[in-house]
Amino acid sequence: MNPTPLDKTISYIAALQALKDDDRLRGLKPRAGIDFVSNDYLALASAPRMRKAVSAALEAGTPIGSGGSRLLRGNCEEHESLEAEAARFFGAETALFFGSGYVANVALLTTLPQRSDLLVLDSLVHASIHEGARAGRAAFCENVHNDPRAVEDRIRDWRGKGGMGRVWIVAESVYSMDGDFAPLEELVAIADRYDAFLVVDEAHATGVYGEQGRGLTAPYQWRENLIVIHTCGKALGAVGALVTAPRVLRDFMVNRCRPFIFATAPSPLMAVAVQEALSILQQEPDRQQRLANLVAFTHRELAVRGARSPSHSQIVPYIVGDNARAMALASALQARGFDVRGIRPPPVPAGTARLRISLTLNVGEDDVRAMLDALFDETSGKS
Ligand code: PLP
């Protein structure tokens, strides 16, 4: 007998129950508490200048929706203006605006690498990169995290076995769950040595690192073999992603990239917001400095409490290990008014459930001190 729709529903229930049994059941919660979770690193998401830019554009008649694909009526002057400014700001030949970082990663990895190519991914890259690699045409492999020697070995091995296509090395400049930095200089050198492309996702570095927030790839821009993803939903306080690339690759994406061609273009208002964020980066460099100070302060405060974070960035992982304990600790901090979230596998490796403490200009030093006091209070069993 064929299964009824209800039988099929029951398998969903079983799957949800299995997640619950494993302390991995997710649910949506309203925003509450002091922000130690968002990626709004420079507090631009509700900055008055951003609001003003968007309302001025609305007043001036900028449409809310783009009305179609970029290749049809959806190509607005706001998109073109943003892309021209982004290319100039990031020091790249061209930029292309996508609706989100997730889409940008999937889009470029399913469009540029071809069937005979090899993708060499760092094992800790974002889900969207894994997704793009799986959905794309090229062979792919995962490498030990932040190990340039292993990248080189992989390429040599593949070439030795007759691999003839291009190699694409894919990394993040700052890793989203561990907050550590990629060995970019070595990766650039390997890409050059083996005639490979280097794809760097700067999601957590754009706006935060590099001169005026141009990211950690800024010193390597204008290379023919570098493609960078600058997401706009984190330090830039908006939504979207700017992919910077040599012109020929941009033109190829415009012609062949299905998520670009067959999707309604992002709202032109979002393009206005992102362009305003790029101006703010240049005109208010103190934001970058204030965040750097807060990051240094937090790492010092951790050390004072006898704890050392494995990262030196604005992403501070506090490794708990056990899923249930990590979630219970996050809940205890939330109950005390701090919006700290637990992260369980699969976004992080099994056995490394953690608090992912995110530092933004939405908080000050007093908030950090109070949150750390609460954290150490909870973990030392005093509360
Ligand atoms: N890349 C990295 C490294 C990320 O951490 C994220 C989101 O968290 C993305 C890409 C996806 O970007 P977006 O949120 O703009 O879709």
Coordinates of C-alpha atoms and ligand atoms in Angstrom, one line a residue:
M1 CA 0.0 0.0 0.0
N2 CA 1.3 3.5 -0.8
P3 CA 2.0 5.7 2.2
T4 CA -0.7 8.3 2.9
P5 CA 0.3 12.0 3.4
L6 CA -0.2 11.4 7.1
D7 CA 2.3 8.6 7.1
K8 CA 4.7 11.0 5.5
T9 CA 4.0 13.6 8.2
I10 CA 4.8 11.1 10.8
S11 CA 8.3 10.7 9.5
Y12 CA 8.7 14.5 10.0
I13 CA 7.5 14.1 13.6
A14 CA 10.0 11.3 14.1
A15 CA 12.8 13.4 12.7
L16 CA 11.9 16.3 15.0
Q17 CA 11.7 14.0 18.0
A18 CA 15.2 12.6 17.1
L19 CA 16.6 16.2 17.0
K20 CA 14.9 16.8 20.4
D21 CA 16.4 13.6 21.9
D22 CA 19.8 14.8 20.7
D23 CA 19.3 18.3 22.1
R24 CA 19.5 19.7 18.6
L25 CA 15.9 20.9 18.1
R26 CA 15.8 24.4 16.9
G27 CA 13.1 27.0 17.4
L28 CA 12.6 30.7 16.7
K29 CA 12.7 33.2 19.6
P30 CA 11.9 36.9 19.7
R31 CA 14.7 39.4 20.1
A32 CA 15.4 40.1 23.7
G33 CA 18.3 41.0 26.0
I34 CA 21.6 42.7 25.4
D35 CA 23.0 41.9 22.0
F36 CA 25.9 39.3 22.2
V37 CA 24.7 37.4 19.2
S38 CA 24.1 39.6 16.1
N39 CA 26.7 40.2 13.4
D40 CA 25.8 43.9 13.4
Y41 CA 29.4 44.5 14.3
L42 CA 29.5 48.3 13.7
A43 CA 25.9 48.9 14.8
L44 CA 25.0 50.1 11.4
A45 CA 21.7 48.2 11.1
S46 CA 19.9 51.0 12.9
A47 CA 22.3 53.8 12.5
P48 CA 20.6 57.2 11.9
R49 CA 22.6 57.8 8.7
M50 CA 21.4 54.4 7.3
R51 CA 17.8 55.2 8.1
K52 CA 18.1 58.7 6.6
A53 CA 19.6 57.4 3.4
V54 CA 16.8 54.8 2.9
S55 CA 14.0 57.3 3.7
A56 CA 15.5 59.9 1.4
A57 CA 15.6 57.4 -1.4
L58 CA 12.0 56.4 -0.7
E59 CA 11.0 60.0 -0.7
A60 CA 12.8 60.6 -3.9
G61 CA 10.8 57.8 -5.6
T62 CA 13.1 54.8 -5.4
P63 CA 10.9 51.7 -5.8
I64 CA 10.6 49.2 -2.9
G65 CA 10.8 46.2 -5.2
S66 CA 13.0 46.0 -8.3
G67 CA 10.3 44.5 -10.3
G68 CA 12.3 41.8 -12.0
S69 CA 15.6 40.1 -12.8
R70 CA 18.6 42.3 -13.3
L71 CA 18.6 41.2 -16.9
L72 CA 15.1 42.5 -17.4
R73 CA 13.4 45.6 -15.8
G74 CA 15.0 44.9 -12.4
N75 CA 18.3 46.5 -13.1
C76 CA 18.1 49.8 -11.2
E77 CA 20.5 52.7 -11.2
E78 CA 20.9 52.0 -7.4
H79 CA 22.4 48.6 -8.1
E80 CA 24.8 49.9 -10.7
S81 CA 25.8 52.8 -8.6
L82 CA 26.5 50.5 -5.6
E83 CA 28.5 48.1 -7.8
A84 CA 30.7 50.8 -9.2
E85 CA 31.3 52.3 -5.7
A86 CA 32.0 48.8 -4.3
A87 CA 34.6 48.0 -7.0
R88 CA 36.3 51.3 -6.3
F89 CA 36.1 51.0 -2.5
F90 CA 37.4 47.4 -2.4
G91 CA 40.0 48.0 -5.1
A92 CA 38.6 45.4 -7.5
E93 CA 38.0 45.5 -11.2
T94 CA 34.2 44.8 -10.8
A95 CA 31.5 44.0 -8.2
L96 CA 28.2 42.2 -8.6
F97 CA 25.4 42.5 -6.0
F98 CA 23.5 39.5 -4.8
G99 CA 20.5 39.2 -2.5
S100 CA 22.4 37.5 0.3
G101 CA 25.8 36.0 1.1
Y102 CA 24.3 32.5 1.1
V103 CA 23.0 33.0 -2.5
A104 CA 26.2 34.6 -3.6
N105 CA 28.3 31.6 -2.4
V106 CA 26.0 29.1 -4.0
A107 CA 25.7 31.2 -7.1
L108 CA 29.4 31.6 -7.8
L109 CA 30.4 28.0 -6.9
T110 CA 27.7 26.6 -9.2
T111 CA 28.7 28.9 -12.0
L112 CA 32.4 29.5 -12.2
P113 CA 34.1 26.1 -11.5
Q114 CA 33.6 23.7 -14.4
R115 CA 33.4 19.9 -14.7
S116 CA 37.1 19.2 -14.9
D117 CA 38.0 21.5 -12.0
L118 CA 38.8 20.9 -8.3
L119 CA 37.5 22.8 -5.3
V120 CA 39.6 22.7 -2.2
L121 CA 37.5 23.8 0.7
D122 CA 38.7 24.6 4.2
S123 CA 36.8 22.1 6.5
L124 CA 35.2 25.0 8.5
V125 CA 33.8 27.1 5.6
H126 CA 30.2 28.2 5.9
A127 CA 27.2 25.9 5.0
S128 CA 26.5 28.0 1.8
I129 CA 30.0 27.1 0.5
H130 CA 29.5 23.4 1.1
E131 CA 26.1 23.7 -0.5
G132 CA 27.5 25.5 -3.6
A133 CA 30.3 22.9 -3.9
R134 CA 27.8 20.0 -3.7
A135 CA 25.5 21.6 -6.2
G136 CA 28.2 22.5 -8.6
R137 CA 29.9 20.6 -11.4
A138 CA 33.5 20.4 -10.1
A139 CA 35.0 17.7 -7.9
F140 CA 35.6 19.0 -4.3
C141 CA 37.4 18.0 -1.2
E142 CA 37.6 19.3 2.3
N143 CA 40.9 20.1 3.9
V144 CA 42.2 20.3 7.5
H145 CA 41.3 23.7 8.8
N146 CA 43.8 26.5 8.2
D147 CA 46.5 24.2 6.9
P148 CA 48.1 25.7 3.8
R149 CA 50.5 22.8 3.4
A150 CA 47.5 20.4 3.2
V151 CA 46.1 22.6 0.4
E152 CA 49.3 22.4 -1.5
D153 CA 49.5 18.6 -1.0
R154 CA 45.9 18.2 -2.3
I155 CA 46.6 20.2 -5.4
R156 CA 49.8 18.3 -6.2
D157 CA 48.1 15.0 -5.6
W158 CA 45.2 15.9 -7.9
R159 CA 47.5 17.1 -10.6
G160 CA 49.7 14.0 -10.2
K161 CA 46.6 11.9 -10.8
G162 CA 45.9 13.7 -14.0
G163 CA 43.6 16.5 -12.9
M164 CA 43.7 19.0 -15.8
G165 CA 41.2 21.7 -14.9
R166 CA 41.4 24.7 -12.7
V167 CA 41.8 24.6 -9.0
W168 CA 39.6 26.8 -6.7
I169 CA 40.9 27.3 -3.2
V170 CA 38.0 28.4 -0.9
A171 CA 38.4 29.9 2.5
E172 CA 36.9 32.5 4.9
S173 CA 39.1 35.3 6.0
V174 CA 37.6 35.2 9.5
Y175 CA 35.8 31.9 10.4
S176 CA 32.3 32.4 11.5
M177 CA 32.1 30.0 14.4
D178 CA 35.7 30.0 15.6
G179 CA 36.6 33.7 14.9
D180 CA 40.1 32.7 13.8
F181 CA 41.9 34.1 10.7
A182 CA 42.8 32.4 7.5
P183 CA 46.5 32.2 6.5
L184 CA 45.8 34.5 3.5
E185 CA 49.3 35.3 2.5
E186 CA 50.1 31.6 2.2
L187 CA 46.9 30.8 0.3
V188 CA 47.6 33.7 -2.1
A189 CA 51.1 32.3 -2.7
I190 CA 49.8 28.8 -3.3
A191 CA 47.1 30.1 -5.7
D192 CA 49.8 31.9 -7.6
R193 CA 52.2 28.9 -7.6
Y194 CA 49.6 26.4 -8.8
D195 CA 47.7 28.7 -11.2
A196 CA 44.6 28.4 -9.0
F197 CA 41.8 30.8 -8.2
L198 CA 41.4 31.9 -4.6
V199 CA 37.8 32.5 -3.3
V200 CA 37.6 34.3 0.0
D201 CA 34.4 34.8 1.9
E202 CA 35.0 38.0 4.0
A203 CA 31.5 37.8 5.7
H204 CA 33.0 38.5 9.1
A205 CA 35.9 40.7 8.1
T206 CA 34.2 43.3 5.7
G207 CA 33.9 46.5 7.6
V208 CA 35.8 45.2 10.6
Y209 CA 39.3 44.5 9.2
G210 CA 41.6 46.1 6.6
E211 CA 42.0 49.8 5.9
Q212 CA 38.6 51.5 6.4
G213 CA 37.1 48.1 6.6
R214 CA 38.0 46.9 3.1
G215 CA 38.6 43.4 4.5
L216 CA 41.6 41.2 4.9
T217 CA 41.9 40.6 1.1
A218 CA 42.4 44.3 0.4
P219 CA 46.2 44.0 -0.1
Y220 CA 45.7 41.3 -2.7
Q221 CA 43.0 43.0 -4.8
W222 CA 43.3 43.5 -8.5
R223 CA 44.7 40.0 -8.9
E224 CA 43.3 38.0 -11.8
N225 CA 42.9 34.9 -9.6
L226 CA 41.0 36.5 -6.6
I227 CA 37.3 36.4 -6.0
V228 CA 35.9 37.9 -2.8
I229 CA 32.5 37.7 -1.2
H230 CA 31.7 40.8 1.0
T231 CA 28.4 40.1 2.7
C232 CA 26.3 43.1 3.5
G233 CA 24.2 41.7 6.3
K234 CA 26.8 41.8 9.0
A235 CA 29.1 44.8 9.6
L236 CA 27.4 46.7 6.8
G237 CA 24.1 46.6 8.6
A238 CA 22.0 45.7 5.6
V239 CA 21.3 42.6 3.5
G240 CA 23.0 41.2 0.4
A241 CA 26.5 40.4 -0.8
L242 CA 29.0 42.0 -3.2
V243 CA 31.1 39.6 -5.1
T244 CA 34.3 41.3 -6.4
A245 CA 36.0 39.7 -9.4
P246 CA 37.8 40.4 -12.6
R247 CA 35.5 41.7 -15.4
V248 CA 35.5 38.5 -17.4
L249 CA 34.2 36.5 -14.4
R250 CA 31.5 39.0 -13.7
D251 CA 30.4 39.0 -17.3
F252 CA 30.3 35.2 -17.2
M253 CA 28.2 35.3 -14.0
V254 CA 25.8 37.8 -15.6
N255 CA 25.4 35.4 -18.5
R256 CA 25.4 32.0 -16.8
C257 CA 24.6 32.3 -13.1
R258 CA 21.1 30.9 -12.7
P259 CA 20.5 32.5 -9.2
F260 CA 21.4 35.9 -10.7
I261 CA 19.5 35.5 -13.9
F262 CA 16.3 33.8 -12.7
A263 CA 15.7 35.8 -9.5
T264 CA 14.1 39.2 -8.8
A265 CA 16.9 41.6 -8.2
P266 CA 17.4 42.8 -4.6
S267 CA 15.5 45.9 -3.5
P268 CA 17.1 49.0 -4.8
L269 CA 16.6 50.4 -1.3
M270 CA 18.9 47.8 0.0
A271 CA 21.5 48.9 -2.6
V272 CA 21.1 52.4 -1.2
A273 CA 21.6 51.2 2.3
V274 CA 24.7 49.2 1.4
Q275 CA 26.2 52.2 -0.4
E276 CA 25.5 54.4 2.6
A277 CA 27.3 51.8 4.8
L278 CA 30.4 52.0 2.5
S279 CA 30.4 55.8 2.9
I280 CA 30.1 55.4 6.7
L281 CA 33.1 53.1 6.7
Q282 CA 35.1 55.8 5.0
Q283 CA 33.8 58.8 6.9
E284 CA 33.5 57.3 10.4
P285 CA 36.6 55.2 10.9
D286 CA 36.2 55.5 14.7
R287 CA 33.6 52.7 14.5
Q288 CA 36.2 50.3 13.3
Q289 CA 38.5 51.5 16.1
R290 CA 35.9 51.4 18.8
L291 CA 35.1 47.8 17.9
A292 CA 38.8 46.9 17.9
N293 CA 39.1 48.4 21.4
L294 CA 36.1 46.4 22.6
V295 CA 37.5 43.2 21.2
A296 CA 40.9 43.9 23.0
F297 CA 39.0 44.7 26.2
T298 CA 37.0 41.5 26.1
H299 CA 40.0 39.3 25.5
R300 CA 41.8 41.0 28.4
E301 CA 38.8 40.5 30.6
L302 CA 38.7 36.8 29.7
A303 CA 42.4 36.5 30.6
V304 CA 41.8 38.3 33.9
R305 CA 39.2 35.6 34.7
G306 CA 41.7 32.8 33.8
A307 CA 40.0 32.0 30.5
R308 CA 41.6 32.3 27.1
S309 CA 39.6 32.4 24.0
P310 CA 40.9 30.5 21.0
S311 CA 40.2 33.6 18.9
H312 CA 41.5 37.1 18.8
S313 CA 38.6 38.6 16.9
Q314 CA 35.1 39.9 17.5
I315 CA 33.8 36.3 17.4
V316 CA 34.5 34.8 20.8
P317 CA 33.8 31.1 21.0
Y318 CA 33.3 29.7 24.5
I319 CA 33.5 26.0 24.0
V320 CA 31.3 23.9 26.3
G321 CA 31.4 20.5 24.5
D322 CA 28.1 18.9 25.4
N323 CA 25.0 20.1 23.4
A324 CA 22.6 20.2 26.3
R325 CA 25.1 22.0 28.6
A326 CA 25.8 24.6 26.0
M327 CA 22.1 25.3 25.5
A328 CA 21.4 25.4 29.2
L329 CA 24.2 27.9 29.7
A330 CA 22.9 30.1 26.9
S331 CA 19.4 29.9 28.5
A332 CA 20.8 30.9 31.9
L333 CA 22.5 33.9 30.4
Q334 CA 19.4 34.9 28.5
A335 CA 17.4 34.7 31.7
R336 CA 19.9 37.2 33.1
G337 CA 19.3 39.6 30.2
F338 CA 22.2 38.7 27.9
D339 CA 21.3 37.5 24.4
V340 CA 24.0 34.9 24.1
R341 CA 23.2 31.9 21.9
G342 CA 24.5 28.3 22.0
I343 CA 25.7 26.7 18.8
R344 CA 25.4 22.9 18.4
P345 CA 26.6 20.6 15.6
P346 CA 26.3 20.4 12.7
P347 CA 27.5 24.1 12.1
V348 CA 30.3 23.2 14.5
P349 CA 32.1 19.8 14.9
A350 CA 30.6 17.2 17.2
G351 CA 31.7 17.6 20.8
T352 CA 32.4 21.4 20.4
A353 CA 29.0 22.8 21.2
R354 CA 29.6 26.4 22.3
L355 CA 28.5 29.8 23.1
R356 CA 29.3 32.0 20.1
I357 CA 29.8 35.4 21.8
S358 CA 29.6 38.1 19.2
L359 CA 31.0 41.6 20.0
T360 CA 29.3 44.6 18.4
L361 CA 29.0 48.3 19.0
N362 CA 25.5 47.6 20.3
V363 CA 27.2 47.0 23.6
G364 CA 29.9 48.7 25.7
E365 CA 32.6 47.6 28.1
D366 CA 30.2 47.6 31.1
D367 CA 27.9 45.2 29.2
V368 CA 30.8 42.9 28.4
R369 CA 32.0 42.9 32.0
A370 CA 28.5 42.2 33.3
M371 CA 28.0 39.4 30.7
L372 CA 31.4 37.8 31.6
D373 CA 30.6 38.0 35.3
A374 CA 27.3 36.2 34.7
L375 CA 29.0 33.6 32.5
F376 CA 31.7 32.8 35.1
D377 CA 29.1 32.9 37.8
E378 CA 27.0 30.3 35.9
T379 CA 30.0 28.1 35.0
S380 CA 31.5 28.0 38.5
G381 CA 28.2 26.8 39.9
K382 CA 27.7 29.7 42.2
S383 CA 24.3 30.7 40.9
Ligands
PLP1 N1 29.4 33.3 4.6 C1 29.6 33.2 6.0 C2 31.0 33.0 6.4 C3 28.6 33.4 6.9 O1 28.9 33.4 8.2 C4 27.3 33.7 6.4 C5 26.2 33.9 7.4 O2 26.3 33.8 8.5 C6 27.1 33.7 5.1 C7 28.1 33.5 4.2 C8 25.7 33.9 4.5 O3 25.5 35.3 4.4 P1 24.1 35.9 4.4 O4 23.7 35.9 5.9 O5 24.2 37.3 3.9 O6 23.2 35.1 3.6

